[in-house]
Every structure is written in C-alpha cells, then in structure tokens.
Amino acid sequence: MKSRFPFTSFPNGWFCIAYSHELSAKQVIPLHYFDRDLVLFRSEDGIAHVLDAYCPHLGAHLGHGGQVKGEKIQCPFHGWCFDGKGQCLDIPYANKIPLKVQIQSWLVKEVNGLILVWYHTHGEKPTWEIPELPEYTCSQWTSFRTVGQWKIRSHVQDINENALDTAHLQYLHGVDSVKGKSLHKEGCILRWPCSTTSKIAADAQGSSVEVVSKIEFTFYGLGYTVQRCCTKGIIEQEFITINLNTPVDIEYVNSYLIISFKKHSEQSEISDLEAMTLQVVAMEAQKDMPILENKVYQSSPILSDGDGPIMQYRHWAQQFYLN
C-alpha cells in the first residue's frame, strides 16, 4: 500500500502509546504502532517497558498470555524470560541460553501521566525530551481528562498543520477572526501564539457577546502538542489541552486529546461550564476528521496571505525525516 503523503508515515520523535493509569504493575498489553506488533508491560518495580512482540524462539506473541515475573516478562509458549531491554535471562528447562537471543526494546518515558516511546528510523538516541508540565502536578489545576480518542486516516504532520491553518478556523469552526503572531523555532520545539475572536449568543433576544481567546501552541516534534488557552467574554476560563498523535501504520494515526482546567477558588470537581467546554472541544475536533481522512496533500499549495504560517511549519517539520 502506498501512502497518500510524500514522506514516511513514521517521523522520528516521541509518541504516546498509552496512559499511565492504563498499565498497572505486572500488567501486559499488546499494541500495534509504527506498523509493528509490540508488547507493553510494567515490571514489579513499577517501570514500564516496550518490546517487539514476538519471541525469537518460536514466535509467540508476548502480549497474548505473557506474564510478568519480577522485572521480566515470560513467554506464554515455552516460558522464556526477557528483561526490559529484550535480553533473554532465563529458559526454565535449559541449562544454557543460546547466544544472540534478543528482542528489540524501545526507549520508554513516563511523563504527565502518559507512556511515551522514542521512534527513530535508524535507532539513534533522543536529542530532546518531553518536559514535565507544571500544571500536571499543580493543585490549582484539575486532573487531565480525556476529551476523545480517534483512529484517523491521516498523517501526524497533516493533523498538526491543521492548528496553523487559520482560515479553516473561520469556515469550519465558526471563529470570526484569527490573529497569529510569528512562529518561534527552538530546534525540535515550535511555538505559535495567536488569538481568536468569536461572537456567541448571550440571551434569547439575540444579543451577542464577543469572546476573545489567547492561545499558545507548543509542538514537541510531531507527536506531542500542548495548547494553552485563556478565554475572556461572558466568563473567564483557562485550560490546557494535549494532543497526542501516534502512527499506527502507513495509513492510520491514533489521536488522543486530553484537557485540564484551572480551578476557581475552592473548586474540587469539574464545573458545569468546564463540562460544556469539554463537549465543545470534542465536537469541534471531530469536525476535522472527515476533512483529514479524505483530503490530498498538496506539496506546493497555492496559498493566500490569510492562510497562516503553513509553509514555515512544513519547513520546521522536515527535520523529523531522514533524507
């Protein structure tokens, strides 16, 4: 199958494969990302590990019936045990472990309640990291909750580009105006501050109120995007979203969207306003799905002066592919 895009479906970088709370101690989960079968497990010491899924002995999938034994995962077929680096440490019925028994391991990082893996076409080590968000552990912010999770026929780069396409915000999402500032490039990090203005109904008589939102997008590679938003109008609200896009195979991407709100006074639970915001964010995100799944990628698009910094973003994104 040929990709719809003129670049690999698997750019280099950090990508989310699960939420931390989904993986308890000694749990084993089969996964499929980067067009490969994987196994995710948490050893008894609490550390998450990811290996290629198949035992090099006779090919059993470790994610289906495999069990955690201490800091190792045991193959369900013949009991061979592998550590988090993929090294075979024990064959219960043998006196000698064959040479070169190894499963490919993946570099794993847990941060902000997420389990991330590092992907690199040539297996090179990371040159940058995903930082801890101060909001994640701050008592003044609600815990992150899931807005939605979708499997999209698209590409991680194209999904992210949508954020910088200012014109589509007006015609697809009903924003009245968008003012974007200059992009700030810091190696593998890209920041883009902007503001939007919308008019929403204030009462049954048809009067409206102008709502202004100040937004800052921060892209950490192509798999992890943080959006901080402060809205003023009828009410004031501050929230942060994290958009996580991970390639499943050559055609599909798993997209996760999570959100946290800044609390008001002694608030302990999510408010009605926040619940409504969560629903609106999910609804607006889903409006993009049929467009993303059915559009073609124009390598040399004909752009107008109101289309946003699309080409600047594409130039920055080139660093995540090997020539």
CSV table of C-alpha atoms in Angstrom, one decimal:
chain,number,residue,atom,x,y,z
A,1,MET,CA,0.0,0.0,0.0
A,2,LYS,CA,1.3,3.5,-1.0
A,3,SER,CA,1.0,6.4,1.4
A,4,ARG,CA,-1.0,9.5,0.4
A,5,PHE,CA,1.9,11.6,1.6
A,6,PRO,CA,5.3,12.3,0.0
A,7,PHE,CA,7.2,11.4,3.2
A,8,THR,CA,7.4,8.4,5.5
A,9,SER,CA,4.4,7.8,7.8
A,10,PHE,CA,6.8,7.3,10.7
A,11,PRO,CA,8.8,10.5,11.5
A,12,ASN,CA,11.4,10.5,14.3
A,13,GLY,CA,10.3,11.6,17.8
A,14,TRP,CA,8.4,10.9,21.0
A,15,PHE,CA,4.9,9.3,20.7
A,16,CYS,CA,2.3,8.3,23.2
A,17,ILE,CA,1.2,4.7,23.3
A,18,ALA,CA,-0.9,4.6,26.5
A,19,TYR,CA,-2.0,6.5,29.6
A,20,SER,CA,0.0,5.6,32.7
A,21,HIS,CA,-3.2,4.7,34.6
A,22,GLU,CA,-4.0,2.0,32.0
A,23,LEU,CA,-0.9,0.0,33.0
A,24,SER,CA,-0.8,-1.4,36.5
A,25,ALA,CA,2.1,-3.4,38.0
A,26,LYS,CA,2.6,-6.8,36.4
A,27,GLN,CA,0.1,-5.9,33.6
A,28,VAL,CA,0.8,-6.9,29.9
A,29,ILE,CA,-0.8,-5.1,27.0
A,30,PRO,CA,-0.5,-6.0,23.2
A,31,LEU,CA,-0.1,-2.9,21.0
A,32,HIS,CA,0.3,-2.1,17.3
A,33,TYR,CA,2.2,1.1,16.3
A,34,PHE,CA,4.6,2.1,13.6
A,35,ASP,CA,3.2,-0.9,11.6
A,36,ARG,CA,4.8,-3.3,14.2
A,37,ASP,CA,3.3,-5.5,16.9
A,38,LEU,CA,4.6,-4.5,20.3
A,39,VAL,CA,4.1,-5.6,23.9
A,40,LEU,CA,3.8,-3.1,26.8
A,41,PHE,CA,4.3,-4.3,30.4
A,42,ARG,CA,5.0,-2.9,33.8
A,43,SER,CA,7.5,-4.9,35.8
A,44,GLU,CA,7.1,-5.4,39.6
A,45,ASP,CA,9.4,-2.5,40.3
A,46,GLY,CA,6.9,-0.2,38.6
A,47,ILE,CA,8.8,0.5,35.4
A,48,ALA,CA,7.1,0.4,32.0
A,49,HIS,CA,8.8,-1.4,29.2
A,50,VAL,CA,8.1,-1.9,25.5
A,51,LEU,CA,9.5,-4.7,23.4
A,52,ASP,CA,8.8,-6.0,19.9
A,53,ALA,CA,6.0,-8.5,20.4
A,54,TYR,CA,7.3,-11.9,19.1
A,55,CYS,CA,9.5,-14.3,21.0
A,56,PRO,CA,12.6,-15.1,18.9
A,57,HIS,CA,12.3,-18.8,19.9
A,58,LEU,CA,9.2,-20.0,18.1
A,59,GLY,CA,7.3,-16.7,17.5
A,60,ALA,CA,4.7,-16.5,20.3
A,61,HIS,CA,3.2,-13.0,20.9
A,62,LEU,CA,4.3,-12.0,24.4
A,63,GLY,CA,1.3,-9.7,24.6
A,64,HIS,CA,-1.2,-12.6,24.5
A,65,GLY,CA,-0.7,-14.7,27.6
A,66,GLY,CA,2.7,-13.4,28.6
A,67,GLN,CA,3.2,-12.8,32.3
A,68,VAL,CA,5.4,-10.5,34.4
A,69,LYS,CA,7.9,-12.3,36.6
A,70,GLY,CA,9.7,-9.8,38.8
A,71,GLU,CA,11.4,-7.4,36.3
A,72,LYS,CA,11.0,-9.8,33.4
A,73,ILE,CA,8.2,-10.9,31.0
A,74,GLN,CA,7.7,-14.6,30.4
A,75,CYS,CA,6.7,-16.0,27.1
A,76,PRO,CA,3.4,-18.0,27.3
A,77,PHE,CA,4.6,-20.7,24.9
A,78,HIS,CA,7.8,-22.1,26.5
A,79,GLY,CA,8.5,-19.9,29.5
A,80,TRP,CA,11.5,-18.0,28.1
A,81,CYS,CA,12.0,-14.8,30.2
A,82,PHE,CA,13.2,-11.4,28.8
A,83,ASP,CA,14.1,-8.3,30.7
A,84,GLY,CA,13.0,-4.7,29.7
A,85,LYS,CA,16.0,-4.4,27.4
A,86,GLY,CA,14.9,-7.5,25.5
A,87,GLN,CA,17.7,-9.8,26.8
A,88,CYS,CA,16.8,-13.4,27.5
A,89,LEU,CA,17.7,-14.1,31.1
A,90,ASP,CA,16.1,-17.5,31.7
A,91,ILE,CA,14.9,-20.6,29.9
A,92,PRO,CA,13.4,-22.8,32.7
A,93,TYR,CA,14.0,-26.1,31.0
A,94,ALA,CA,17.5,-25.4,29.6
A,95,ASN,CA,21.0,-25.2,31.2
A,96,LYS,CA,22.4,-22.8,28.7
A,97,ILE,CA,20.9,-19.8,27.0
A,98,PRO,CA,21.7,-19.7,23.2
A,99,LEU,CA,23.8,-16.8,22.0
A,100,LYS,CA,22.3,-13.7,20.5
A,101,VAL,CA,18.8,-14.3,21.9
A,102,GLN,CA,17.4,-10.7,21.9
A,103,ILE,CA,14.2,-8.9,21.3
A,104,GLN,CA,14.3,-5.3,20.2
A,105,SER,CA,13.5,-3.0,23.1
A,106,TRP,CA,12.1,0.6,22.9
A,107,LEU,CA,13.1,3.6,24.9
A,108,VAL,CA,10.2,4.5,27.2
A,109,LYS,CA,9.5,7.7,29.1
A,110,GLU,CA,6.6,8.3,31.5
A,111,VAL,CA,5.7,12.0,31.9
A,112,ASN,CA,2.5,13.9,32.6
A,113,GLY,CA,0.5,10.7,33.1
A,114,LEU,CA,1.5,9.4,29.7
A,115,ILE,CA,3.6,6.5,28.4
A,116,LEU,CA,5.8,7.6,25.5
A,117,VAL,CA,8.2,5.7,23.2
A,118,TRP,CA,11.0,7.1,21.2
A,119,TYR,CA,11.0,6.2,17.5
A,120,HIS,CA,13.9,6.7,15.2
A,121,THR,CA,14.3,5.2,11.7
A,122,HIS,CA,18.0,4.3,12.3
A,123,GLY,CA,17.7,3.6,16.1
A,124,GLU,CA,19.5,6.7,17.2
A,125,LYS,CA,19.1,8.0,20.7
A,126,PRO,CA,16.9,11.1,21.6
A,127,THR,CA,18.4,14.5,21.3
A,128,TRP,CA,15.5,16.2,23.1
A,129,GLU,CA,12.9,15.3,25.7
A,130,ILE,CA,9.2,16.0,26.6
A,131,PRO,CA,9.2,18.2,29.7
A,132,GLU,CA,7.1,17.8,32.7
A,133,LEU,CA,4.1,20.2,32.7
A,134,PRO,CA,3.8,22.3,35.9
A,135,GLU,CA,0.0,22.2,35.5
A,136,TYR,CA,0.0,18.3,35.8
A,137,THR,CA,1.0,18.3,39.5
A,138,CYS,CA,-0.3,21.7,40.4
A,139,SER,CA,-3.3,21.7,42.9
A,140,GLN,CA,-4.7,24.8,41.2
A,141,TRP,CA,-5.5,22.7,38.1
A,142,THR,CA,-7.9,19.8,37.6
A,143,SER,CA,-6.6,16.4,36.7
A,144,PHE,CA,-6.3,15.7,33.0
A,145,ARG,CA,-9.3,14.0,31.5
A,146,THR,CA,-9.9,12.5,28.0
A,147,VAL,CA,-11.7,14.7,25.5
A,148,GLY,CA,-11.6,12.0,22.9
A,149,GLN,CA,-9.6,9.2,21.2
A,150,TRP,CA,-9.8,8.6,17.5
A,151,LYS,CA,-8.2,6.4,14.8
A,152,ILE,CA,-7.8,8.8,11.8
A,153,ARG,CA,-6.8,8.0,8.3
A,154,SER,CA,-4.2,10.7,8.1
A,155,HIS,CA,-0.6,11.6,9.0
A,156,VAL,CA,0.7,13.2,12.2
A,157,GLN,CA,2.2,16.1,10.3
A,158,ASP,CA,-1.0,16.9,8.5
A,159,ILE,CA,-3.1,16.7,11.7
A,160,ASN,CA,-0.8,19.2,13.4
A,161,GLU,CA,-0.8,21.5,10.4
A,162,ASN,CA,-4.5,22.0,10.9
A,163,ALA,CA,-3.8,24.1,14.0
A,164,LEU,CA,-1.8,26.7,12.0
A,165,ASP,CA,-4.4,26.8,9.2
A,166,THR,CA,-6.1,30.0,10.4
A,167,ALA,CA,-8.6,30.2,7.6
A,168,HIS,CA,-10.2,26.9,8.3
A,169,LEU,CA,-10.9,28.0,11.9
A,170,GLN,CA,-13.3,30.6,10.5
A,171,TYR,CA,-15.0,28.4,7.9
A,172,LEU,CA,-15.1,25.0,9.7
A,173,HIS,CA,-15.2,26.1,13.3
A,174,GLY,CA,-17.1,29.3,13.2
A,175,VAL,CA,-14.4,31.6,14.6
A,176,ASP,CA,-14.9,35.2,13.5
A,177,SER,CA,-11.3,36.2,13.3
A,178,VAL,CA,-7.8,34.8,14.0
A,179,LYS,CA,-4.6,36.8,14.6
A,180,GLY,CA,-1.5,34.8,14.6
A,181,LYS,CA,1.9,36.0,15.7
A,182,SER,CA,5.4,34.9,14.5
A,183,LEU,CA,6.5,31.3,14.9
A,184,HIS,CA,9.3,30.6,17.4
A,185,LYS,CA,11.5,27.7,16.5
A,186,GLU,CA,13.7,26.2,19.1
A,187,GLY,CA,15.2,23.1,17.5
A,188,CYS,CA,12.6,20.3,17.8
A,189,ILE,CA,10.2,22.7,19.6
A,190,LEU,CA,7.9,25.1,17.8
A,191,ARG,CA,5.7,27.7,19.5
A,192,TRP,CA,2.9,29.7,17.9
A,193,PRO,CA,0.9,32.3,19.9
A,194,CYS,CA,-2.4,33.5,18.4
A,195,SER,CA,-5.7,35.0,19.4
A,196,THR,CA,-9.3,34.3,18.2
A,197,THR,CA,-12.5,36.4,18.4
A,198,SER,CA,-16.0,34.9,18.3
A,199,LYS,CA,-19.5,36.2,19.0
A,200,ILE,CA,-21.8,33.9,20.9
A,201,ALA,CA,-25.5,34.4,21.9
A,202,ALA,CA,-25.9,36.0,25.3
A,203,ASP,CA,-29.7,35.8,25.7
A,204,ALA,CA,-33.0,34.7,24.0
A,205,GLN,CA,-33.4,38.2,22.5
A,206,GLY,CA,-30.5,37.6,20.1
A,207,SER,CA,-27.9,39.8,21.7
A,208,SER,CA,-24.3,38.5,21.5
A,209,VAL,CA,-21.1,38.9,23.4
A,210,GLU,CA,-17.6,39.0,22.0
A,211,VAL,CA,-15.4,36.2,23.3
A,212,VAL,CA,-11.6,36.6,22.9
A,213,SER,CA,-9.3,33.7,23.4
A,214,LYS,CA,-5.5,33.9,23.7
A,215,ILE,CA,-3.9,30.6,22.6
A,216,GLU,CA,-0.4,29.3,22.5
A,217,PHE,CA,0.5,26.1,20.7
A,218,THR,CA,3.7,24.4,21.5
A,219,PHE,CA,4.7,21.5,19.3
A,220,TYR,CA,7.3,19.0,20.7
A,221,GLY,CA,8.1,17.2,17.5
A,222,LEU,CA,5.2,15.8,15.5
A,223,GLY,CA,3.6,13.6,18.2
A,224,TYR,CA,3.0,15.9,21.1
A,225,THR,CA,1.3,19.3,21.1
A,226,VAL,CA,0.4,21.4,24.1
A,227,GLN,CA,-2.2,24.2,23.7
A,228,ARG,CA,-2.7,26.7,26.4
A,229,CYS,CA,-5.9,28.8,26.2
A,230,CYS,CA,-7.2,31.8,28.1
A,231,THR,CA,-10.8,32.9,27.2
A,232,LYS,CA,-12.5,36.2,28.2
A,233,GLY,CA,-16.0,37.3,27.5
A,234,ILE,CA,-19.1,36.3,29.4
A,235,ILE,CA,-16.8,34.3,31.7
A,236,GLU,CA,-13.1,33.9,32.1
A,237,GLN,CA,-11.7,30.4,31.7
A,238,GLU,CA,-8.2,29.0,31.4
A,239,PHE,CA,-7.4,25.5,30.2
A,240,ILE,CA,-4.7,23.4,28.6
A,241,THR,CA,-5.0,20.6,26.1
A,242,ILE,CA,-2.5,18.0,25.0
A,243,ASN,CA,-3.0,16.5,21.5
A,244,LEU,CA,-1.1,13.2,21.0
A,245,ASN,CA,-0.8,11.7,17.6
A,246,THR,CA,0.9,8.3,17.1
A,247,PRO,CA,1.3,6.4,13.7
A,248,VAL,CA,-0.5,3.1,13.8
A,249,ASP,CA,0.6,2.0,10.3
A,250,ILE,CA,1.1,3.6,6.9
A,251,GLU,CA,-2.5,4.9,6.7
A,252,TYR,CA,-3.7,5.5,10.2
A,253,VAL,CA,-2.9,7.6,13.3
A,254,ASN,CA,-4.2,7.2,16.8
A,255,SER,CA,-5.1,10.6,18.1
A,256,TYR,CA,-5.6,11.4,21.8
A,257,LEU,CA,-6.9,14.7,23.2
A,258,ILE,CA,-6.8,15.4,26.9
A,259,ILE,CA,-7.7,18.6,28.9
A,260,SER,CA,-7.1,20.2,32.3
A,261,PHE,CA,-8.8,23.4,33.6
A,262,LYS,CA,-7.5,26.0,36.0
A,263,LYS,CA,-9.7,25.8,39.2
A,264,HIS,CA,-11.7,28.7,40.6
A,265,SER,CA,-11.4,29.4,44.4
A,266,GLU,CA,-12.1,26.1,46.3
A,267,GLN,CA,-13.3,24.1,43.4
A,268,SER,CA,-12.7,20.4,43.7
A,269,GLU,CA,-14.8,18.9,40.9
A,270,ILE,CA,-15.2,19.9,37.2
A,271,SER,CA,-17.8,22.6,36.9
A,272,ASP,CA,-20.8,22.6,34.5
A,273,LEU,CA,-19.0,25.2,32.4
A,274,GLU,CA,-16.0,23.0,32.1
A,275,ALA,CA,-18.1,20.0,31.2
A,276,MET,CA,-19.7,22.1,28.5
A,277,THR,CA,-16.3,23.2,27.3
A,278,LEU,CA,-15.1,19.6,27.2
A,279,GLN,CA,-18.0,18.7,25.0
A,280,VAL,CA,-17.5,21.7,22.6
A,281,VAL,CA,-13.8,20.9,22.3
A,282,ALA,CA,-14.6,17.3,21.4
A,283,MET,CA,-17.3,18.3,18.9
A,284,GLU,CA,-15.0,20.8,17.2
A,285,ALA,CA,-12.2,18.2,17.0
A,286,GLN,CA,-14.5,15.8,15.2
A,287,LYS,CA,-15.4,18.3,12.6
A,288,ASP,CA,-11.9,18.0,11.2
A,289,MET,CA,-12.0,14.2,10.9
A,290,PRO,CA,-13.8,13.8,7.5
A,291,ILE,CA,-11.6,16.6,6.0
A,292,LEU,CA,-8.4,15.0,7.2
A,293,GLU,CA,-9.4,11.5,6.1
A,294,ASN,CA,-10.3,12.4,2.6
A,295,LYS,CA,-8.1,15.3,1.6
A,296,VAL,CA,-4.9,15.0,-0.5
A,297,TYR,CA,-1.6,16.5,0.5
A,298,GLN,CA,-0.6,19.4,-1.8
A,299,SER,CA,3.2,19.6,-1.7
A,300,SER,CA,3.1,23.0,-3.4
A,301,PRO,CA,-0.2,24.6,-2.3
A,302,ILE,CA,-1.4,27.8,-3.7
A,303,LEU,CA,-1.8,29.9,-0.6
A,304,SER,CA,-3.2,33.4,0.2
A,305,ASP,CA,-2.0,35.9,2.7
A,306,GLY,CA,-4.6,34.8,5.2
A,307,ASP,CA,-3.8,31.1,5.3
A,308,GLY,CA,-1.4,31.1,8.3
A,309,PRO,CA,2.2,30.0,8.6
A,310,ILE,CA,1.7,26.7,6.9
A,311,MET,CA,4.9,26.6,4.8
A,312,GLN,CA,7.0,27.7,7.8
A,313,TYR,CA,5.6,24.8,9.8
A,314,ARG,CA,6.3,22.4,7.0
A,315,HIS,CA,9.9,23.6,6.7
A,316,TRP,CA,10.4,23.1,10.5
A,317,ALA,CA,8.8,19.6,10.3
A,318,GLN,CA,11.4,18.4,7.7
A,319,GLN,CA,13.9,17.8,10.5
A,320,PHE,CA,12.0,14.7,11.7
A,321,TYR,CA,12.6,12.8,8.5
A,322,LEU,CA,15.8,11.3,7.2
A,323,ASN,CA,16.9,12.3,3.7
